Structure formats: structure tokens, C-alpha cells
Coordinates of C-alpha atoms in Angstrom, one line a residue:
Chain A
M365 CA -90.0 32.6 54.3
N366 CA -91.4 29.4 52.9
C367 CA -93.3 26.9 55.0
H368 CA -90.1 25.1 55.9
E369 CA -88.2 28.1 57.0
R370 CA -91.2 29.5 58.9
T371 CA -91.8 26.3 60.8
A372 CA -88.2 25.6 61.5
T373 CA -87.7 29.1 62.9
A374 CA -90.6 28.7 65.3
L375 CA -89.4 25.3 66.4
N376 CA -86.0 26.9 67.1
L377 CA -87.9 29.4 69.3
G378 CA -87.2 32.2 66.9
V379 CA -89.5 34.8 65.2
P380 CA -90.4 33.8 61.7
D381 CA -92.2 36.1 59.2
R382 CA -95.6 34.8 60.3
V383 CA -96.9 32.4 62.8
P384 CA -96.8 28.9 61.2
I385 CA -100.0 26.8 61.2
F386 CA -100.0 23.1 62.1
S387 CA -102.4 20.5 60.9
C388 CA -103.4 17.7 63.1
T389 CA -106.5 16.8 61.1
E390 CA -107.1 13.1 60.6
E391 CA -110.8 13.1 59.8
Q392 CA -112.2 11.6 56.6
N393 CA -115.3 13.9 56.6
Q394 CA -113.1 17.0 56.6
I395 CA -110.3 15.8 54.4
Y396 CA -112.6 14.7 51.5
E397 CA -114.7 17.9 51.9
I398 CA -111.6 20.0 51.5
L399 CA -110.6 18.0 48.4
G400 CA -114.1 18.5 47.0
N401 CA -114.7 14.8 46.8
K402 CA -117.0 13.8 49.6
D403 CA -117.7 10.5 47.8
G404 CA -114.0 9.6 48.2
A405 CA -114.4 8.8 51.9
L406 CA -114.9 5.2 53.0
P407 CA -118.4 4.6 54.4
L408 CA -118.6 2.5 57.5
S409 CA -121.7 0.8 56.0
M410 CA -119.5 -0.8 53.4
I411 CA -117.7 -2.7 56.2
R412 CA -120.8 -3.3 58.3
E413 CA -123.8 -3.8 56.1
G414 CA -125.2 -5.7 53.1
V415 CA -123.2 -8.2 51.0
S416 CA -119.9 -6.4 51.6
G417 CA -120.6 -6.3 55.3
A418 CA -121.2 -10.0 55.4
L419 CA -117.9 -10.5 53.5
F420 CA -116.0 -8.4 56.0
K421 CA -117.7 -10.3 58.9
L422 CA -116.7 -13.7 57.6
A423 CA -113.4 -13.0 55.9
S424 CA -111.7 -10.3 57.9
P425 CA -108.6 -12.5 58.5
L426 CA -108.2 -13.0 54.8
I427 CA -108.9 -9.3 54.1
N428 CA -106.2 -8.4 56.7
R429 CA -103.7 -10.7 55.1
M430 CA -104.4 -9.1 51.7
G431 CA -103.4 -5.8 53.2
W432 CA -106.7 -4.0 52.5
M433 CA -106.6 -1.9 55.7
T434 CA -103.0 -1.0 55.1
S435 CA -103.5 0.2 51.6
E436 CA -106.6 2.2 52.6
T437 CA -104.8 3.9 55.4
E438 CA -101.7 4.6 53.3
K439 CA -103.9 6.1 50.6
F440 CA -105.6 8.2 53.2
M441 CA -102.2 9.6 54.5
G442 CA -101.6 11.0 51.0
K443 CA -105.1 12.5 50.8
K444 CA -104.6 14.1 54.2
L445 CA -101.5 15.9 53.0
E446 CA -103.2 17.0 49.8
A447 CA -106.0 18.5 52.0
D448 CA -103.5 20.2 54.3
I449 CA -101.6 21.7 51.4
A450 CA -104.9 22.9 49.8
L451 CA -106.0 24.6 53.0
G452 CA -102.6 26.5 53.3
Y453 CA -101.1 24.8 56.3
D454 CA -97.4 25.3 56.8
C455 CA -96.7 22.0 58.6
S456 CA -98.5 18.7 59.1
W457 CA -98.6 15.9 61.6
L458 CA -98.3 12.8 59.6
M459 CA -99.4 9.9 61.7
Y460 CA -98.4 6.4 60.5
S461 CA -101.6 4.6 61.2
S462 CA -101.5 1.4 59.1
I463 CA -101.5 -0.6 62.3
F464 CA -105.1 -1.8 62.4
N465 CA -106.6 -5.2 61.5
L466 CA -110.2 -5.9 61.2
R467 CA -111.8 -8.2 63.7
G468 CA -115.1 -9.1 62.0
N469 CA -117.0 -6.1 60.7
R470 CA -117.6 -4.2 64.0
Q471 CA -114.2 -4.1 65.7
S472 CA -110.5 -3.9 64.9
T473 CA -107.3 -4.6 66.7
D474 CA -104.0 -2.9 66.5
I475 CA -100.5 -4.3 66.3
W476 CA -100.0 -3.4 70.0
G477 CA -102.8 -5.7 71.2
K478 CA -105.6 -3.1 71.7
L479 CA -109.2 -3.7 70.8
Y480 CA -111.2 -0.9 69.1
D481 CA -114.8 -0.3 68.0
L482 CA -115.3 0.7 64.5
V483 CA -117.1 4.0 64.6
A484 CA -118.6 6.4 62.1
D485 CA -118.1 10.2 61.7
P486 CA -121.2 12.4 61.4
D487 CA -121.3 11.6 57.6
G488 CA -121.3 7.9 58.2
N489 CA -117.7 7.4 57.1
V490 CA -115.1 5.3 58.9
D491 CA -113.6 7.4 61.8
T492 CA -110.5 6.8 63.9
P493 CA -111.3 3.5 65.7
M494 CA -112.3 4.1 69.3
Y495 CA -110.3 2.2 72.0
R496 CA -112.4 -0.3 73.9
Q497 CA -110.0 -2.5 75.9
G498 CA -106.6 -4.2 76.1
L499 CA -106.3 -7.7 74.9
L500 CA -103.0 -8.5 76.6
T501 CA -104.3 -8.4 80.1
T502 CA -101.4 -10.4 81.7
P503 CA -97.7 -10.5 81.2
E504 CA -98.1 -14.0 79.7
L505 CA -100.6 -12.8 77.1
W506 CA -98.2 -9.9 76.3
E507 CA -95.3 -12.3 75.8
A508 CA -97.4 -14.5 73.5
W509 CA -98.5 -11.6 71.3
H510 CA -96.9 -11.3 67.8
H511 CA -95.2 -8.0 68.4
P512 CA -93.7 -6.3 65.3
D513 CA -90.0 -6.7 64.7
P514 CA -88.4 -3.2 65.0
D515 CA -86.2 -3.8 61.9
K516 CA -89.1 -4.8 59.7
F517 CA -91.1 -2.0 61.1
Y518 CA -88.4 0.5 60.1
K519 CA -88.6 -0.7 56.5
T520 CA -92.4 -0.4 56.4
I521 CA -92.4 3.1 57.8
Y522 CA -89.5 4.2 55.7
R523 CA -91.2 3.0 52.5
V524 CA -94.3 5.0 53.3
F525 CA -92.6 8.1 54.7
A526 CA -90.1 8.4 51.9
D527 CA -92.8 8.2 49.3
L528 CA -94.9 10.9 51.0
Q529 CA -91.9 13.1 51.6
K530 CA -91.0 12.8 47.9
R531 CA -94.5 13.6 46.8
Y532 CA -95.4 16.4 49.2
G533 CA -92.3 17.3 51.3
D534 CA -91.5 20.4 49.2
K535 CA -95.0 21.9 49.7
I536 CA -95.4 21.3 53.4
Y537 CA -93.2 20.7 56.4
L538 CA -93.8 17.1 57.3
M539 CA -93.6 15.7 60.8
G540 CA -93.6 11.9 60.9
S541 CA -95.4 10.2 63.7
L542 CA -96.7 6.8 64.9
F543 CA -100.0 5.9 66.5
S544 CA -99.8 5.2 70.2
G545 CA -96.7 6.1 72.3
L546 CA -94.9 4.1 75.0
W547 CA -97.3 4.9 77.8
E548 CA -100.4 4.3 75.7
S549 CA -99.1 1.1 74.2
A550 CA -98.0 -0.3 77.5
S551 CA -101.1 0.7 79.5
Q552 CA -103.8 0.3 76.9
S553 CA -102.7 -3.0 75.6
M554 CA -103.1 -4.4 79.1
G555 CA -106.0 -2.2 80.0
L556 CA -105.3 0.6 82.5
A557 CA -106.5 -1.3 85.6
N558 CA -104.5 -4.4 84.7
F559 CA -101.5 -2.2 84.0
A560 CA -101.8 -0.5 87.4
V561 CA -101.8 -3.9 89.1
T562 CA -98.9 -5.1 87.0
L563 CA -96.9 -2.0 87.8
R564 CA -97.4 -2.8 91.5
R565 CA -96.7 -6.6 91.3
N566 CA -94.2 -6.9 88.5
P567 CA -92.4 -3.6 87.8
D568 CA -89.6 -5.4 85.9
F569 CA -92.1 -6.6 83.3
V570 CA -93.3 -3.1 82.8
R571 CA -89.7 -2.0 82.2
K572 CA -89.4 -4.8 79.6
M573 CA -92.5 -3.6 77.8
V574 CA -91.4 -0.1 77.7
K575 CA -88.0 -1.1 76.4
Y576 CA -89.6 -3.0 73.5
Y577 CA -91.8 0.0 72.6
E578 CA -88.7 2.2 72.8
K579 CA -87.0 0.0 70.1
I580 CA -90.1 0.4 67.9
Y581 CA -90.0 4.2 68.3
L582 CA -86.2 4.4 67.7
A583 CA -86.8 2.6 64.4
T584 CA -89.6 4.9 63.5
I585 CA -87.6 8.1 64.3
N586 CA -84.8 6.8 62.2
A587 CA -87.2 5.9 59.4
T588 CA -88.5 9.5 59.6
A589 CA -85.1 11.0 59.4
D590 CA -83.9 8.7 56.6
A591 CA -87.1 9.6 54.6
G592 CA -86.0 13.2 54.8
M593 CA -88.7 14.5 57.1
P594 CA -87.4 17.3 59.4
A595 CA -89.5 16.5 62.5
F596 CA -91.2 13.8 64.5
V597 CA -94.4 14.1 66.6
Y598 CA -94.3 11.7 69.6
S599 CA -98.0 11.1 70.3
D600 CA -98.8 9.7 73.7
D601 CA -101.9 10.7 75.8
M602 CA -100.5 10.8 79.3
G603 CA -103.2 13.0 80.8
H604 CA -106.9 12.8 81.5
K605 CA -109.4 15.6 82.3
S606 CA -108.0 16.6 85.7
G607 CA -104.4 15.5 85.7
P608 CA -101.8 13.0 84.5
Q609 CA -102.9 9.4 84.3
M610 CA -100.1 8.1 86.5
P611 CA -98.0 9.8 89.1
P612 CA -95.4 12.0 87.4
R613 CA -92.5 10.5 89.4
V614 CA -93.6 7.0 88.4
L615 CA -93.9 8.1 84.8
D616 CA -90.4 9.6 84.9
E617 CA -89.0 6.5 86.5
F618 CA -90.5 4.0 84.1
F619 CA -90.8 5.9 80.9
G620 CA -88.5 8.9 81.3
P621 CA -85.2 7.1 80.4
S622 CA -86.7 5.8 77.2
L623 CA -88.2 9.1 76.2
R624 CA -84.9 10.8 76.8
R625 CA -83.2 8.4 74.5
L626 CA -85.9 9.0 71.8
C627 CA -85.2 12.8 72.0
E628 CA -81.5 12.2 71.9
E629 CA -81.8 10.0 68.9
A630 CA -84.0 12.5 67.1
H631 CA -81.5 15.3 67.8
R632 CA -78.6 13.1 66.8
R633 CA -80.3 12.6 63.5
G634 CA -80.9 16.3 63.1
I635 CA -84.7 16.3 63.4
K636 CA -87.0 18.1 65.9
I637 CA -89.2 16.1 68.2
I638 CA -92.5 17.3 69.5
V639 CA -94.6 15.7 72.2
H640 CA -98.4 15.5 71.8
S641 CA -100.5 14.6 74.8
C642 CA -104.2 15.0 75.4
G643 CA -105.5 15.8 78.8
N644 CA -104.4 17.9 81.7
V645 CA -100.6 17.6 81.6
N646 CA -99.8 20.7 83.7
L647 CA -97.7 18.6 86.1
L648 CA -95.8 17.0 83.3
L649 CA -94.8 20.0 81.2
E650 CA -91.4 20.7 82.8
M651 CA -90.7 17.0 82.5
F652 CA -91.4 17.1 78.8
A653 CA -88.7 19.8 78.5
D654 CA -86.3 18.0 80.7
W655 CA -86.7 14.8 78.6
G656 CA -85.6 16.9 75.6
F657 CA -88.7 17.6 73.6
D658 CA -88.5 20.6 71.3
G659 CA -92.2 21.4 71.2
V660 CA -95.5 20.5 72.9
H661 CA -98.9 20.1 71.4
S662 CA -102.5 19.6 72.5
L663 CA -102.6 21.7 75.7
E664 CA -106.3 21.0 75.8
P665 CA -108.2 24.0 77.2
T666 CA -111.1 21.8 78.1
A667 CA -108.7 19.9 80.4
G668 CA -107.8 23.1 82.2
I669 CA -104.6 24.0 80.3
D670 CA -103.9 27.8 80.2
I671 CA -101.6 28.2 77.2
A672 CA -100.5 31.6 78.3
D673 CA -99.3 30.1 81.5
V674 CA -97.5 27.3 79.6
K675 CA -95.8 30.0 77.4
R676 CA -94.6 31.8 80.5
R677 CA -93.3 28.7 82.1
L678 CA -91.7 26.9 79.1
G679 CA -91.6 29.4 76.2
K680 CA -87.8 29.6 76.5
R681 CA -87.4 25.8 76.4
M682 CA -90.1 24.5 74.0
C683 CA -92.0 25.6 71.0
I684 CA -95.7 25.9 72.1
F685 CA -98.3 24.5 69.7
G686 CA -101.9 25.4 70.3
N687 CA -104.5 25.2 71.3
L688 CA -107.6 26.5 69.6
D689 CA -110.7 25.0 71.2
I690 CA -112.4 22.2 69.2
S691 CA -115.3 21.6 71.7
H692 CA -117.0 24.8 70.6
V693 CA -114.9 27.4 68.7
L694 CA -113.9 25.2 65.8
S695 CA -116.9 22.9 65.8
E696 CA -119.8 25.3 66.3
G697 CA -118.3 28.8 66.7
T698 CA -119.2 31.7 64.5
R699 CA -116.7 33.5 62.2
E700 CA -116.4 36.2 64.9
E701 CA -115.7 33.7 67.6
V702 CA -112.9 32.1 65.5
E703 CA -111.4 35.5 64.8
S704 CA -111.6 36.5 68.4
A705 CA -110.0 33.2 69.5
V706 CA -107.2 33.5 67.0
K707 CA -106.4 37.1 68.0
A708 CA -106.5 36.2 71.7
M709 CA -104.1 33.3 71.1
L710 CA -101.7 35.4 69.1
K711 CA -101.7 38.1 71.7
D712 CA -101.2 35.7 74.6
V713 CA -98.7 33.3 73.2
A714 CA -97.2 34.4 69.8
L715 CA -95.7 37.8 70.3
D716 CA -92.0 36.7 70.8
G717 CA -92.1 33.7 68.4
G718 CA -91.6 30.1 69.4
F719 CA -95.2 29.5 68.7
I720 CA -97.2 27.4 66.1
M721 CA -100.9 27.9 65.7
A722 CA -102.9 24.7 65.9
M723 CA -106.2 23.3 66.8
T724 CA -106.0 21.4 70.1
N725 CA -106.8 18.0 68.5
S726 CA -108.4 16.3 65.5
H727 CA -112.1 15.6 65.9
N728 CA -114.9 14.8 63.4
A729 CA -117.1 17.6 64.8
V730 CA -114.6 20.3 63.6
K731 CA -116.0 22.2 60.7
V732 CA -113.9 22.8 57.6
G733 CA -115.3 26.4 57.3
N734 CA -114.1 27.1 60.9
T735 CA -110.7 25.6 60.0
R736 CA -110.4 27.9 57.0
W737 CA -111.2 30.9 59.3
M738 CA -108.5 29.8 61.7
I739 CA -106.0 29.8 58.8
E740 CA -107.3 33.1 57.3
Y741 CA -107.1 35.0 60.6
T742 CA -103.7 33.6 61.4
H743 CA -102.6 34.9 58.0
R744 CA -104.2 38.2 58.6
Y745 CA -103.1 38.9 62.2
G746 CA -100.1 36.6 62.6
N747 CA -97.4 38.5 60.7
Y748 CA -94.4 39.6 62.7
P749 CA -94.2 42.0 64.4
I750 CA -97.6 41.1 65.6
K751 CA -99.7 44.3 66.2
L752 CA -102.7 43.5 68.3
A753 CA -104.0 46.0 70.8
Chain B
M308 CA -105.7 -7.8 117.1
N309 CA -109.1 -6.6 118.2
E310 CA -112.0 -6.2 115.9
R311 CA -111.7 -2.4 115.6
D312 CA -108.0 -2.5 114.8
A313 CA -108.5 -5.3 112.3
V314 CA -111.1 -3.2 110.4
K315 CA -108.7 -0.2 110.5
S316 CA -106.0 -2.4 109.0
V317 CA -108.4 -3.2 106.1
L318 CA -108.9 0.5 105.5
D319 CA -105.1 1.1 105.7
T320 CA -104.5 -1.7 103.2
V321 CA -106.9 -0.1 100.7
V322 CA -105.3 3.3 101.1
S323 CA -101.8 1.9 100.7
L324 CA -103.1 0.1 97.6
D325 CA -101.7 -3.3 98.8
I326 CA -103.6 -5.6 96.5
D327 CA -101.8 -8.7 97.7
A328 CA -102.5 -8.1 101.4
V329 CA -106.2 -7.0 101.4
A330 CA -107.9 -10.4 101.3
G331 CA -105.8 -11.6 104.2
Q332 CA -106.6 -8.4 106.2
V333 CA -110.3 -8.9 105.5
S334 CA -110.1 -12.5 106.7
T335 CA -108.2 -11.4 109.8
A336 CA -110.9 -8.9 110.6
L337 CA -113.6 -11.5 110.2
K338 CA -111.7 -13.9 112.4
A339 CA -111.5 -11.1 115.0
G340 CA -115.3 -11.1 115.1
A341 CA -116.0 -8.1 112.9
D342 CA -119.4 -8.0 111.2
P343 CA -119.0 -8.4 107.4
R344 CA -121.0 -5.1 106.9
V345 CA -118.6 -3.3 109.2
V346 CA -115.6 -4.7 107.3
L347 CA -117.3 -3.5 104.1
N348 CA -118.4 0.0 105.2
D349 CA -115.7 1.0 107.7
G350 CA -112.8 -1.0 106.1
L351 CA -113.0 -1.3 102.3
S352 CA -115.5 1.4 101.4
A353 CA -114.0 3.9 103.9
G354 CA -110.5 3.2 102.5
M355 CA -111.8 3.7 99.0
R356 CA -113.3 7.1 99.9
I357 CA -110.0 8.2 101.3
V358 CA -108.4 7.1 98.0
G359 CA -111.1 9.0 96.1
D360 CA -110.6 12.1 98.2
R361 CA -106.8 11.9 97.6
F362 CA -107.5 11.6 93.9
Q363 CA -109.7 14.6 94.0
S364 CA -107.1 16.6 95.8
G365 CA -104.4 15.6 93.3
E366 CA -102.4 13.5 95.8
Y367 CA -103.3 10.2 94.0
F368 CA -103.5 9.7 90.2
L369 CA -105.7 7.8 87.9
T370 CA -103.7 4.6 87.9
E371 CA -103.8 4.7 91.7
L372 CA -107.6 5.1 91.7
L373 CA -108.0 2.2 89.4
L374 CA -105.6 0.1 91.4
A375 CA -107.7 0.9 94.5
G376 CA -110.7 -0.4 92.6
E377 CA -108.8 -3.7 92.1
V378 CA -107.8 -3.8 95.8
M379 CA -111.5 -3.3 96.7
K380 CA -112.5 -6.2 94.4
A381 CA -109.8 -8.5 95.9
G382 CA -111.0 -7.5 99.4
L383 CA -114.6 -8.2 98.5
A384 CA -113.9 -11.8 97.4
P385 CA -113.9 -13.3 101.0
L386 CA -116.7 -11.0 102.1
E387 CA -119.3 -11.6 99.4
P388 CA -120.6 -15.0 100.5
L389 CA -121.1 -13.5 104.0
L390 CA -122.7 -10.3 102.7
A391 CA -125.2 -12.3 100.6
K392 CA -126.7 -13.6 103.9
T393 CA -127.1 -10.2 105.4
D394 CA -129.5 -7.4 104.7
V395 CA -127.3 -4.7 103.4
Q396 CA -129.1 -1.3 102.9
G397 CA -127.7 0.6 100.0
K398 CA -127.9 4.3 99.3
G399 CA -130.1 3.8 96.2
T400 CA -129.7 3.0 92.5
V401 CA -127.8 5.2 89.9
V402 CA -128.2 4.5 86.2
L403 CA -125.0 5.6 84.4
A404 CA -124.6 6.1 80.6
T405 CA -122.5 7.9 78.1
V406 CA -125.0 9.6 75.8
K407 CA -125.9 8.5 72.3
G408 CA -123.2 9.2 69.8
D409 CA -120.3 9.2 72.3
I410 CA -118.4 6.0 73.1
H411 CA -115.9 7.4 75.7
D412 CA -116.2 5.2 78.7
L413 CA -113.4 5.7 81.2
G414 CA -114.7 8.7 83.2
K415 CA -118.1 7.2 83.6
S416 CA -116.6 3.9 84.7
L417 CA -114.6 5.6 87.4
V418 CA -117.8 7.3 88.6
G419 CA -119.4 3.9 88.7
M420 CA -116.6 2.4 90.7
M421 CA -116.6 5.2 93.3
L422 CA -120.4 5.2 93.6
N423 CA -120.3 1.4 94.1
A424 CA -117.6 1.8 96.7
S425 CA -119.7 4.4 98.5
G426 CA -122.7 2.1 98.8
F427 CA -124.8 2.9 95.7
E428 CA -126.2 0.3 93.4
V429 CA -124.9 1.1 90.0
V430 CA -126.5 0.1 86.7
D431 CA -123.9 1.0 84.0
L432 CA -125.4 1.0 80.6
G433 CA -122.1 1.6 78.8
S434 CA -121.5 4.1 76.0
D435 CA -123.5 5.4 73.0
V436 CA -126.7 4.8 74.8
P437 CA -130.1 5.8 73.2
P438 CA -132.4 7.8 75.5
Q439 CA -135.1 5.1 75.5
R440 CA -132.7 2.6 77.0
I441 CA -131.9 5.0 79.8
V442 CA -135.7 5.5 80.5
D443 CA -136.2 1.7 80.4
A444 CA -133.4 1.2 82.9
V445 CA -134.7 3.8 85.3
R446 CA -138.0 2.1 85.3
A447 CA -136.7 -1.4 85.6
H448 CA -134.2 -0.7 88.4
K449 CA -136.3 2.0 90.1
A450 CA -133.3 4.3 90.0
G451 CA -133.3 7.6 91.8
I452 CA -130.4 9.1 89.9
V453 CA -129.3 9.2 86.3
G454 CA -125.7 10.1 85.6
L455 CA -124.9 11.1 82.0
S456 CA -121.4 11.4 80.6
M457 CA -120.2 13.2 77.4
L458 CA -116.9 14.4 75.9
L459 CA -117.6 17.1 73.4
T460 CA -120.0 20.0 72.9
P461 CA -121.8 18.4 69.9
M462 CA -123.1 15.7 72.2
V463 CA -125.2 18.3 73.9
V464 CA -127.9 17.4 71.4
S465 CA -128.0 13.9 72.8
L466 CA -127.9 15.1 76.3
R467 CA -130.9 17.3 75.6
S468 CA -132.9 14.6 74.0
T469 CA -132.1 12.2 76.9
V470 CA -133.4 14.7 79.4
E471 CA -136.5 15.3 77.2
E472 CA -137.1 11.5 76.9
I473 CA -136.9 11.1 80.7
T474 CA -139.4 14.0 81.1
R475 CA -141.7 12.7 78.4
A476 CA -141.8 9.3 80.2
G477 CA -143.1 11.1 83.3
L478 CA -140.0 10.2 85.3
R479 CA -138.3 13.6 85.7
D480 CA -139.8 14.4 89.1
R481 CA -138.7 11.0 90.4
V482 CA -135.1 11.0 89.3
K483 CA -132.2 13.4 89.7
V484 CA -130.2 13.9 86.5
I485 CA -126.5 14.7 86.8
I486 CA -123.8 15.2 84.1
G487 CA -120.1 14.9 83.9
G488 CA -117.3 14.7 81.2
A489 CA -114.8 16.9 79.5
C490 CA -117.1 19.6 78.1
T491 CA -119.6 19.7 80.9
T492 CA -119.9 22.5 83.3
P493 CA -122.3 23.6 86.1
G494 CA -123.7 26.1 83.6
L495 CA -124.5 23.4 81.1
A496 CA -126.2 21.3 83.7
K497 CA -128.4 24.3 84.6
E498 CA -129.1 25.1 80.9
M499 CA -130.2 21.5 80.3
G500 CA -132.4 21.4 83.3
C501 CA -130.2 18.9 85.1
D502 CA -129.8 18.7 88.9
G503 CA -126.1 18.9 89.1
H504 CA -122.6 18.5 87.6
G505 CA -119.7 16.4 88.9
E506 CA -116.2 17.7 88.0
D507 CA -114.7 14.3 88.8
A508 CA -115.6 10.9 90.2
M509 CA -115.6 11.9 93.9
A510 CA -117.5 15.1 93.2
A511 CA -120.2 12.9 91.5
V512 CA -120.3 10.7 94.7
Y513 CA -120.8 13.7 96.9
L514 CA -123.4 15.1 94.6
C515 CA -125.4 11.8 94.7
E516 CA -125.1 11.6 98.4
S517 CA -126.5 15.1 98.7
F518 CA -129.7 13.8 97.1
I519 CA -130.3 11.2 99.7

């Protein structure tokens, strides 16, 4: 099987020739190390310090208008795929992340109205911006924000995805995606506490917000399908360390109908749709399947998710992606620890197919060497029929 | 309505997360003759603890805990001018920080909110905090407890250096150090020479209260 057949078989809950391996890596330090060009990464000091830092501080609105952030992130998406292919991944989560604008030289905003701190990875390069707070703290501020037009958004995403699919789509199974799902966009653009108050006081406004984000996502899913990509990753962190961020019944009431429509649209267009959520989503997993998702990723072990239990509960309904630990095994673990974790995962979850090997998340502390071991041992032990004592 | 029932109504309003009714209930309790400290402790704070316990048991969720924090704020508005004139004895001061190199804030902020509601004075230093700033804050605020938050294992280095800095400053026998966050465990707390680990916001409150 090639990477497309292998991944598609697993997503259809079948047994491929080998367990496919999924990349969720988004980190500059790792991607440029894999490509053998550490100098290719964008250092944060360029934005923050010296003459260039002063320029960014003074002229960030102009720099934004010139599309500098957009071109940098689009270039990076291609580099990410080159790195994924070089490492031997079968499939890749391709997040459309050209949604940030600089705000001076220390912060950025996104198109949804969220404020972030610019942060550095361990090598001093620009890392994924870290969410700080929502800017649209009231319905009035949300209404006044310049939200992207879904039709224009479709065209932007399509242009980028079609180009990447053309350049890399035959070498790796691409899963399009968009930064920040319906829940994250609605709750984080207001700030979680303000969102909680608004949900209580003005539920119709929350429905209106969700409906808008649904339109954006429908446009993105269609752009993904039109670009020729076979799958879409719906990324929305609905959990925190000990449980869902909001009551599951409320999530289902306010977000469920839209998420069902997203899944229906993906299926109507003939593409698979996978949900990614960080945190403890144990109470949401059946709902994910009910809404229509074909696969589920993250399943964070540090948030108390037992992937073997997830496989038992949902293995007949969704493809399970996961969930190698990044807090230790892939960031600090020895070769033996990685081997042991891969073998345990294969034994617990992969035996009857419907499984895709993945790290639980992207993080700058993950080591490229450990990632290579994850792939090496999945190649060694993940061939069907899997024979592990 | 008598004074006792009125205070109980304040508590019920917090537990039912009724943000628009709480200020009115507080005013009613005060008009019924309730002492502002009783309204705070037996009404607002007691209600907040019930919400915290329900969050810990999985009955309430994060948005409900945060909404309760907003209900508490709304209820405090009519109380604060009166409380300023009274001698409120707190449970002590806790310095909170996310360790150097980590800017995750939410979990620590929830701990701060629940500690506040439970009668502690909270000095929240924010995230990505260097060890020396924590030491300075302990000295400046005469804190008895330091709460350190972190998300991932690589931040253990920062945790270790923070504990070492507190020890070097000669403060270790005066302050209890507790930890919390995604990658923290009771085992890690022991390994780092800390005094305890809080699995969630309410566990952190109970831990701090155990030190009093």
C-alpha cells in the first residue's frame, strides 16, 4: 500500500499493511532541524530586537498590510510538509495558520479577535503564538469586529491548499485544517469568563456567533475538498486537564448542530473529517462519534485519557489517533522508552486496524530524534498482522 | 426575610450561578441586618466553595466555575465599601506564579480565584515568572504559601531552580511550596522537595487550608 491507501484504510476502520503515522508537528525548531537548515527558522529576536525590532514595533500595521506574516506562514506550511515527507510520515495535519497580524513587536492578534503573546521556542525562534485573552469581550465589540467574509476566505484557503496539494499531495496524505474551531473561536475571542456570562445572559447571541463560525468552516471544508485533499482535521480544544470546558449537554445544544453540519458537508464532498481536541474529553467522545466525526486525535494521556479504553468504547465508530506522550517520552525519553511506548500502543490499540500512530500534540520540547524513533519502531512493529507478545 | 434566610439566599444565588440576582440578594441580606462579613463568608464564599466542590466532583464544568467567579465579583460590589470599614481576618497570603518559560495561565488563575473566594489573600504574579521575582514577592507580601504552576515536563528545570532560589533566600522554612498543572504529580512534588500537589483548583484550596 502507499501512504494514501494505508491512511484511507485506517480511516475506514480497516486493516492496512502497516499502521499509518500521522504528523501534527508545527514547530519551527523541529521542522528546520529535519530539513538540515536550522538557519531557515525565523528568530523571534528579528521581530523584537535591534533595528528590525524597532521597525516591527513602529510599523506593524503597515507590515500586516504588506502581508508579511501571511507569506511567512504560507512558506512555513510548505516547509512543514517537506519535513513530514523527509521523516517518512504517511499523513499530515496541514493547519491553515495565516490568520495572525502583528500588534507591535511583542503580541499578535488573529482574525477571530484573540490576542496572543509572541513567544520563542528553545532555540529562540518564533513559536506558535500563545493565547493571552479575548478582545471581543462584549456582543457589541464582537459585532463591530471585521470578521472575514466566508466567500473570500474560501478563495484564500483554496489558493494555498490547492498549491500545497499539487506540490506534495502525491507524497503524503494531506488533511487540511484551520486554526481555532467553533468553540475556541467563540469562547476565546470573548475570553472564557465573558463567554460564560454571555451564554447565561444572551444565548441567542452565542448561537449567532456559532452560526458565523460554521459558515467559515463550511467554506474551509469545501476549499479543502476542492483542492483535492482527502481529509480535514477539525481542531477545537474543548477539554482541559480534568474534563470538558463546558457542560457536554450545553456543548451539544449550542455547537452540536453546527458540528453535525460540518461532518455532513465533509462526507457529502467525499472527504473524511477528524476531530482534534486537547484536554480530558472522556465525556465528549461518544458525542464526537454521534456528530459524525470519522476519527479522533489528541487523547492526551496527561489529561487522563486511556487510549485503550477509547478504542474499546469507540473503535467500531471512529479511527483512533494517538497518543504518544510528549510530556516525557517524546521530549526526554530514551530510545528504549520510545520503543516500549510504541509497542504498548500497538498492542493496546492497533491490533484490529482503525488506528493511526501519532504524538498527542505538537510541542517545541519534542525531540526530532525521539520522533524518528517513533516512526522507526512503528515501521518495525506496526506491520499487519501485528505480532507482539 | 430574616437575616439568616437572606444570607442563605445569597449562597443559593451563587450556587445557581444567577449573576443578575446576586447583588440584589446581597443588598437584601444587608437590609435584613446581616453583618457584611457574614454575607461574605456564609453567603458568597460558602456558595463559591459549593461550586468548587461540584467542579471537583465533575458536576459543574469550567465555564460554570468561571461564571461563579463573575457572580462572586457582582456580589462583592455592594459589599466592598462596607468590608473596607471592618477588620476582616484572612487565612494568609499565597503567591501564585507559572514558572519561568511557561506562559499557561488558566489553571493558575482558577486556583487564585478559588483561594480568594476561600479567604486567602492572593498575589498572582502571572506567567513566565523568574525565581527571583517569586522570592521578592514572598518577602514583600510576607506570604506563607507559594503555588507554582507548569504545563510540561521540560519546565521541571524552572520548578527546581525556583525552589532552590527560595531555599537560597533563606525562606524555605517559612513558606510552604505547592505545585499544580498538567504534568505535575504528588511524586514530582516530593522529588522537588515541595510540600504538596493540587490536582485541581479545589484540591489546591484544601491543601492550603491544611497548612493553617
